[in-house]
Each structure stands twice: as structure tokens, then as C-alpha cells.
């Protein structure tokens, strides 16, 4: 399956993407994770992305699209992938169509995670990530680790993303509404979008997502 996951920051895209990718046996391709890996490795791309990410703005399309093209060329993405955080604007969606056309493939579906805005802010403010694996995600209230600051899964150090500050979150939400939301309409015109409520327990949302994707694939 070739899937795009959309939703505002804090909708639980990272959590759901990791679970869905595992269930569907496809790689989870997160542009945010790819940028963060470049930042921790100190690459030129990481240096460029860091300050832009800290402001909550979008990294320029040219470098983002090139990074995704490279990633989708890797062998593990041959039989499917789950894109998380890309495309984030219409230009990127058009570029993705071009990349897939070159491969002779197409998207199977776009899953839109819907969450009320006040919930988004609560989720982001308490979010903590593991330094070893971004799929290990906790929340100080909703999903606290057994020991504060320590990942239950691997013992790694938990940290708060520097772009999860209240001010940056406001910019990220604004960017989501102005830049990213229009891609939902873009994909809806292609009959690809399924919107699901992303409230409730993590596994319930995953079950809802799998059911929606299977239904969409059978349409
Ligand atoms: P995320 O982990 O998806 O919340 O992304 C974190 C940050 O990485 C975003 O706020 C952007 O600054 C940057 N970013 C991630 N994906 C993209 C993208 N597709 N285009 C431009 N910037 C991106």
C-alpha cells in the first residue's frame, strides 16, 4: 500500500504512522524524522533545516522534495510506504504525483486524522520523544513513562522537541491551515481521502485507520 497521512501537528501522526507501517509491513517515511536525523548527524541539510524547524516554518520545497525522492528510491519502499509529514503543501503534492508517475505507480489512499484544536495544543505541550527511536512517544499526562524522562521501551532518554514550544506550535498550526489543508482538497478530487476522528485510545485509532484504508482500497 502507498499511503499519505495528513493531520495537524499533534494529531498523533507519528504514533499512528509507526503502528500502521508495522501492521501493513511498509516503511514509515517521516520527513520530520529525516530532517531530525540530518540535524543530529550535523549534515548541511540538517544545518539548513534546524532554524526553520525551530520557527515552525516549512523547509524549502526543493530540498524536501529531493530528500523524499531519494528515500522513495530505496529498495524497502518498492512495495509500498507510509508518508508522514509529506506532502505539506500543494507544490509538494504535485511533485509527489510526478515522482510516482516516473515510477509507474500511484497512491492508494490519503488518511486524514481529525483532532479538535484545543486537544492538539494539550497533546503537543505534554509530548515527549525517545532519543533512540522517534516511534517511542510518550505524554506526561496521557501516556506517562514508568520513570520520568526514561523510555519504557528501550531505556533511552526522553526529550521535548524544540519546536513543541507554545509559540512555535501556534506557527505550525497556522502553517498547517494555510499550506497543508489545501492538499486534502487536492487529494479529495482524486477520490483518495478518508477522514477519521483521531480521538480516543491509540489502538482504537489504529483499528479505525486500518478499517478505513481497507475499505478505501476495496472501493
Ligand atoms: P513533523 O515532525 O512532521 O512535525 O515536522 C517537523 C518540522 O519539520 C516541520 O514543522 C517543518 O519545519 C519540517 N518539515 C517536515 N516535513 C516537511 C515538509 N514536507 N516540508 C517542509 N518542511 C517539513
mmCIF file of C-alpha atoms and ligand atoms in Angstrom:
data_model
loop_
_atom_site.group_PDB
_atom_site.id
_atom_site.type_symbol
_atom_site.label_atom_id
_atom_site.label_comp_id
_atom_site.label_asym_id
_atom_site.label_seq_id
_atom_site.Cartn_x
_atom_site.Cartn_y
_atom_site.Cartn_z
ATOM 1 C CA UNK A 1 0.000 0.000 0.000
ATOM 2 C CA UNK A 2 1.112 3.556 -0.727
ATOM 3 C CA UNK A 3 -0.385 5.919 1.769
ATOM 4 C CA UNK A 4 -0.135 9.563 2.785
ATOM 5 C CA UNK A 5 -1.020 10.521 6.351
ATOM 6 C CA UNK A 6 -2.210 14.080 6.985
ATOM 7 C CA UNK A 7 -3.395 15.917 10.066
ATOM 8 C CA UNK A 8 -2.442 18.902 12.214
ATOM 9 C CA UNK A 9 0.662 18.830 14.400
ATOM 10 C CA UNK A 10 -0.226 16.816 17.496
ATOM 11 C CA UNK A 11 -2.850 14.680 15.723
ATOM 12 C CA UNK A 12 -0.785 11.601 16.546
ATOM 13 C CA UNK A 13 0.587 11.114 13.027
ATOM 14 C CA UNK A 14 3.950 9.833 14.270
ATOM 15 C CA UNK A 15 2.378 7.369 16.708
ATOM 16 C CA UNK A 16 -0.177 6.098 14.210
ATOM 17 C CA UNK A 17 2.274 6.008 11.312
ATOM 18 C CA UNK A 18 4.666 3.769 13.265
ATOM 19 C CA UNK A 19 1.846 1.358 14.209
ATOM 20 C CA UNK A 20 0.243 1.352 10.765
ATOM 21 C CA UNK A 21 3.564 0.828 8.992
ATOM 22 C CA UNK A 22 4.282 -2.152 11.236
ATOM 23 C CA UNK A 23 0.818 -3.663 10.705
ATOM 24 C CA UNK A 24 0.972 -3.158 6.942
ATOM 25 C CA UNK A 25 4.686 -4.149 6.679
ATOM 26 C CA UNK A 26 5.667 -0.982 4.836
ATOM 27 C CA UNK A 27 8.323 1.607 5.732
ATOM 28 C CA UNK A 28 7.306 4.701 7.682
ATOM 29 C CA UNK A 29 8.744 7.690 5.829
ATOM 30 C CA UNK A 30 8.584 10.795 8.018
ATOM 31 C CA UNK A 31 10.141 13.957 6.590
ATOM 32 C CA UNK A 32 10.308 15.421 10.117
ATOM 33 C CA UNK A 33 12.293 12.359 11.281
ATOM 34 C CA UNK A 34 14.566 12.576 8.223
ATOM 35 C CA UNK A 35 15.294 16.244 8.989
ATOM 36 C CA UNK A 36 15.879 15.478 12.695
ATOM 37 C CA UNK A 37 18.308 12.681 11.724
ATOM 38 C CA UNK A 38 20.180 15.158 9.500
ATOM 39 C CA UNK A 39 20.296 17.653 12.381
ATOM 40 C CA UNK A 40 21.755 15.123 14.821
ATOM 41 C CA UNK A 41 24.298 13.996 12.202
ATOM 42 C CA UNK A 42 25.262 17.646 11.585
ATOM 43 C CA UNK A 43 24.801 17.457 7.786
ATOM 44 C CA UNK A 44 24.444 20.548 5.565
ATOM 45 C CA UNK A 45 20.746 19.724 5.161
ATOM 46 C CA UNK A 46 20.408 19.462 8.938
ATOM 47 C CA UNK A 47 22.054 22.880 9.392
ATOM 48 C CA UNK A 48 19.652 24.416 6.881
ATOM 49 C CA UNK A 49 16.573 22.724 8.389
ATOM 50 C CA UNK A 50 17.282 23.393 12.100
ATOM 51 C CA UNK A 51 16.466 27.104 12.341
ATOM 52 C CA UNK A 52 13.477 26.800 10.002
ATOM 53 C CA UNK A 53 12.044 23.926 12.046
ATOM 54 C CA UNK A 54 12.602 25.785 15.305
ATOM 55 C CA UNK A 55 10.467 28.615 13.909
ATOM 56 C CA UNK A 56 7.739 26.149 12.908
ATOM 57 C CA UNK A 57 8.029 27.050 9.217
ATOM 58 C CA UNK A 58 8.468 24.771 6.210
ATOM 59 C CA UNK A 59 11.865 23.709 4.894
ATOM 60 C CA UNK A 60 12.113 24.815 1.203
ATOM 61 C CA UNK A 61 10.283 22.550 -1.235
ATOM 62 C CA UNK A 62 13.303 21.911 -3.435
ATOM 63 C CA UNK A 63 15.410 20.209 -0.743
ATOM 64 C CA UNK A 64 12.408 18.477 0.846
ATOM 65 C CA UNK A 65 11.219 17.005 -2.449
ATOM 66 C CA UNK A 66 14.758 15.842 -3.359
ATOM 67 C CA UNK A 67 15.078 14.157 0.052
ATOM 68 C CA UNK A 68 11.758 12.322 -0.401
ATOM 69 C CA UNK A 69 12.628 11.290 -3.960
ATOM 70 C CA UNK A 70 15.874 9.718 -2.693
ATOM 71 C CA UNK A 71 14.072 7.964 0.143
ATOM 72 C CA UNK A 72 11.361 6.515 -2.106
ATOM 73 C CA UNK A 73 14.064 5.197 -4.451
ATOM 74 C CA UNK A 74 15.347 2.921 -1.690
ATOM 75 C CA UNK A 75 14.541 -0.726 -2.043
ATOM 76 C CA UNK A 76 12.389 -1.092 1.070
ATOM 77 C CA UNK A 77 9.889 1.375 -0.417
ATOM 78 C CA UNK A 78 9.427 -0.659 -3.596
ATOM 79 C CA UNK A 79 6.230 -2.360 -2.470
ATOM 80 C CA UNK A 80 4.690 0.458 -0.512
ATOM 81 C CA UNK A 81 5.276 3.186 2.038
ATOM 82 C CA UNK A 82 3.512 5.381 4.503
ATOM 83 C CA UNK A 83 4.366 9.037 4.103
ATOM 84 C CA UNK A 84 4.074 11.086 7.289
ATOM 85 C CA UNK A 85 4.522 14.872 7.069
ATOM 86 C CA UNK A 86 4.864 14.934 3.285
ATOM 87 C CA UNK A 87 3.398 16.449 1.198
ATOM 88 C CA UNK A 88 2.818 19.560 3.280
ATOM 89 C CA UNK A 89 1.672 21.925 0.528
ATOM 90 C CA UNK A 90 0.192 21.715 -2.948
ATOM 91 C CA UNK A 91 3.563 22.100 -4.719
ATOM 92 C CA UNK A 92 4.869 19.061 -2.830
ATOM 93 C CA UNK A 93 1.697 17.090 -3.659
ATOM 94 C CA UNK A 94 2.153 17.875 -7.359
ATOM 95 C CA UNK A 95 5.840 16.875 -7.106
ATOM 96 C CA UNK A 96 4.892 13.606 -5.398
ATOM 97 C CA UNK A 97 2.470 12.820 -8.224
ATOM 98 C CA UNK A 98 5.367 13.368 -10.640
ATOM 99 C CA UNK A 99 7.739 11.112 -8.653
ATOM 100 C CA UNK A 100 5.138 8.320 -8.507
ATOM 101 C CA UNK A 101 4.320 8.726 -12.199
ATOM 102 C CA UNK A 102 8.022 8.270 -13.011
ATOM 103 C CA UNK A 103 7.901 5.031 -11.003
ATOM 104 C CA UNK A 104 4.691 3.980 -12.806
ATOM 105 C CA UNK A 105 2.813 3.797 -9.504
ATOM 106 C CA UNK A 106 0.061 5.731 -7.709
ATOM 107 C CA UNK A 107 -1.180 6.411 -4.187
ATOM 108 C CA UNK A 108 -3.746 4.014 -2.727
ATOM 109 C CA UNK A 109 -5.127 6.416 -0.175
ATOM 110 C CA UNK A 110 -4.773 9.523 1.969
ATOM 111 C CA UNK A 111 -5.693 9.201 5.614
ATOM 112 C CA UNK A 112 -6.709 12.441 7.304
ATOM 113 C CA UNK A 113 -6.529 12.443 11.111
ATOM 114 C CA UNK A 114 -9.013 14.874 12.616
ATOM 115 C CA UNK A 115 -8.475 16.372 16.079
ATOM 116 C CA UNK A 116 -10.006 19.482 17.722
ATOM 117 C CA UNK A 117 -7.526 22.352 18.052
ATOM 118 C CA UNK A 118 -7.576 22.589 21.889
ATOM 119 C CA UNK A 119 -6.718 18.888 22.057
ATOM 120 C CA UNK A 120 -3.821 19.430 19.642
ATOM 121 C CA UNK A 121 -2.279 22.031 21.947
ATOM 122 C CA UNK A 122 -2.691 19.763 25.019
ATOM 123 C CA UNK A 123 -1.118 16.835 23.185
ATOM 124 C CA UNK A 124 1.887 18.776 21.953
ATOM 125 C CA UNK A 125 2.611 20.510 25.266
ATOM 126 C CA UNK A 126 2.992 17.143 27.053
ATOM 127 C CA UNK A 127 4.652 15.191 24.253
ATOM 128 C CA UNK A 128 7.997 13.522 24.974
ATOM 129 C CA UNK A 129 10.099 11.585 22.448
ATOM 130 C CA UNK A 130 12.805 8.983 22.897
ATOM 131 C CA UNK A 131 16.267 9.968 21.654
ATOM 132 C CA UNK A 132 16.853 6.413 20.366
ATOM 133 C CA UNK A 133 13.654 5.927 18.376
ATOM 134 C CA UNK A 134 11.047 8.516 17.412
ATOM 135 C CA UNK A 135 8.404 5.769 17.347
ATOM 136 C CA UNK A 136 8.669 5.632 21.152
ATOM 137 C CA UNK A 137 6.359 8.528 22.005
ATOM 138 C CA UNK A 138 5.014 9.425 25.469
ATOM 139 C CA UNK A 139 2.833 12.099 27.027
ATOM 140 C CA UNK A 140 3.359 13.406 30.551
ATOM 141 C CA UNK A 141 -0.385 13.013 31.321
ATOM 142 C CA UNK A 142 -1.975 10.738 28.708
ATOM 143 C CA UNK A 143 0.774 8.144 28.343
ATOM 144 C CA UNK A 144 3.404 8.763 31.021
ATOM 145 C CA UNK A 145 6.566 6.648 31.101
ATOM 146 C CA UNK A 146 7.019 4.474 34.216
ATOM 147 C CA UNK A 147 10.081 6.508 35.184
ATOM 148 C CA UNK A 148 10.045 10.215 34.389
ATOM 149 C CA UNK A 149 12.354 11.058 31.496
ATOM 150 C CA UNK A 150 13.123 7.439 30.618
ATOM 151 C CA UNK A 151 11.718 5.462 27.670
ATOM 152 C CA UNK A 152 9.740 2.372 28.794
ATOM 153 C CA UNK A 153 10.629 0.521 25.597
ATOM 154 C CA UNK A 154 14.411 0.897 25.411
ATOM 155 C CA UNK A 155 15.571 2.956 28.399
ATOM 156 C CA UNK A 156 16.515 5.892 26.135
ATOM 157 C CA UNK A 157 16.384 9.485 27.308
ATOM 158 C CA UNK A 158 13.064 11.259 26.706
ATOM 159 C CA UNK A 159 13.113 14.842 25.448
ATOM 160 C CA UNK A 160 10.744 17.569 24.348
ATOM 161 C CA UNK A 161 11.093 18.636 20.716
ATOM 162 C CA UNK A 162 12.429 22.186 20.480
ATOM 163 C CA UNK A 163 9.599 23.029 18.058
ATOM 164 C CA UNK A 164 6.955 21.863 20.564
ATOM 165 C CA UNK A 165 7.103 25.200 22.442
ATOM 166 C CA UNK A 166 3.782 27.072 22.647
ATOM 167 C CA UNK A 167 4.889 29.862 20.303
ATOM 168 C CA UNK A 168 6.220 27.510 17.626
ATOM 169 C CA UNK A 169 3.127 25.324 17.869
ATOM 170 C CA UNK A 170 0.995 28.363 17.045
ATOM 171 C CA UNK A 171 3.044 28.977 13.883
ATOM 172 C CA UNK A 172 2.933 25.283 12.960
ATOM 173 C CA UNK A 173 -0.865 25.263 13.270
ATOM 174 C CA UNK A 174 -1.121 28.387 11.116
ATOM 175 C CA UNK A 175 1.171 26.816 8.506
ATOM 176 C CA UNK A 176 -0.979 23.676 8.632
ATOM 177 C CA UNK A 177 -4.191 25.631 7.928
ATOM 178 C CA UNK A 178 -2.799 27.811 5.158
ATOM 179 C CA UNK A 179 -0.324 25.471 3.437
ATOM 180 C CA UNK A 180 -1.221 21.870 4.245
ATOM 181 C CA UNK A 181 -5.024 21.763 4.480
ATOM 182 C CA UNK A 182 -5.424 22.576 0.761
ATOM 183 C CA UNK A 183 -3.804 19.225 -0.103
ATOM 184 C CA UNK A 184 -6.806 17.458 1.444
ATOM 185 C CA UNK A 185 -8.987 19.087 -1.212
ATOM 186 C CA UNK A 186 -6.349 18.277 -3.867
ATOM 187 C CA UNK A 187 -6.494 14.573 -2.974
ATOM 188 C CA UNK A 188 -10.266 14.576 -2.384
ATOM 189 C CA UNK A 189 -10.678 15.497 -6.057
ATOM 190 C CA UNK A 190 -8.808 12.262 -6.848
ATOM 191 C CA UNK A 191 -11.171 10.327 -4.536
ATOM 192 C CA UNK A 192 -8.308 9.348 -2.231
ATOM 193 C CA UNK A 193 -9.193 10.907 1.131
ATOM 194 C CA UNK A 194 -10.653 9.169 4.175
ATOM 195 C CA UNK A 195 -11.080 11.297 7.291
ATOM 196 C CA UNK A 196 -11.157 9.577 10.666
ATOM 197 C CA UNK A 197 -11.522 11.016 14.161
ATOM 198 C CA UNK A 198 -8.163 10.658 15.921
ATOM 199 C CA UNK A 199 -9.552 10.977 19.451
ATOM 200 C CA UNK A 200 -9.623 8.050 21.860
ATOM 201 C CA UNK A 201 -7.173 5.301 22.716
ATOM 202 C CA UNK A 202 -4.160 4.819 20.454
ATOM 203 C CA UNK A 203 -5.126 1.249 19.404
ATOM 204 C CA UNK A 204 -8.715 2.282 18.717
ATOM 205 C CA UNK A 205 -7.493 4.965 16.328
ATOM 206 C CA UNK A 206 -5.158 2.434 14.654
ATOM 207 C CA UNK A 207 -8.056 -0.019 14.196
ATOM 208 C CA UNK A 208 -10.199 2.767 12.755
ATOM 209 C CA UNK A 209 -7.371 3.729 10.396
ATOM 210 C CA UNK A 210 -6.767 0.157 9.167
ATOM 211 C CA UNK A 211 -10.508 -0.353 8.588
ATOM 212 C CA UNK A 212 -10.714 2.936 6.668
ATOM 213 C CA UNK A 213 -7.696 2.104 4.497
ATOM 214 C CA UNK A 214 -9.003 -1.389 3.665
ATOM 215 C CA UNK A 215 -12.431 -0.005 2.818
ATOM 216 C CA UNK A 216 -10.902 2.667 0.609
ATOM 217 C CA UNK A 217 -8.723 0.072 -1.157
ATOM 218 C CA UNK A 218 -11.822 -2.038 -1.911
ATOM 219 C CA UNK A 219 -13.835 0.868 -3.345
HETATM 220 P P1 LIG B 1 6.988 16.916 11.861
HETATM 221 O O1 LIG B 1 7.920 16.007 12.555
HETATM 222 O O2 LIG B 1 6.254 16.263 10.713
HETATM 223 O O3 LIG B 1 6.038 17.631 12.796
HETATM 224 O O4 LIG B 1 7.883 18.064 11.185
HETATM 225 C C1 LIG B 1 8.681 18.934 11.971
HETATM 226 C C2 LIG B 1 9.151 20.107 11.131
HETATM 227 O O5 LIG B 1 9.967 19.621 10.044
HETATM 228 C C3 LIG B 1 8.064 20.924 10.456
HETATM 229 O O6 LIG B 1 7.488 21.891 11.339
HETATM 230 C C4 LIG B 1 8.850 21.566 9.315
HETATM 231 O O7 LIG B 1 9.670 22.622 9.778
HETATM 232 C C5 LIG B 1 9.766 20.423 8.882
HETATM 233 N N1 LIG B 1 9.112 19.587 7.858
HETATM 234 C C6 LIG B 1 8.681 18.300 7.996
HETATM 235 N N2 LIG B 1 8.138 17.865 6.850
HETATM 236 C C7 LIG B 1 8.208 18.884 5.973
HETATM 237 C C8 LIG B 1 7.800 19.059 4.628
HETATM 238 N N3 LIG B 1 7.167 18.091 3.962
HETATM 239 N N4 LIG B 1 8.059 20.247 4.025
HETATM 240 C C9 LIG B 1 8.704 21.236 4.680
HETATM 241 N N5 LIG B 1 9.093 21.154 5.960
HETATM 242 C C10 LIG B 1 8.852 19.990 6.607
#
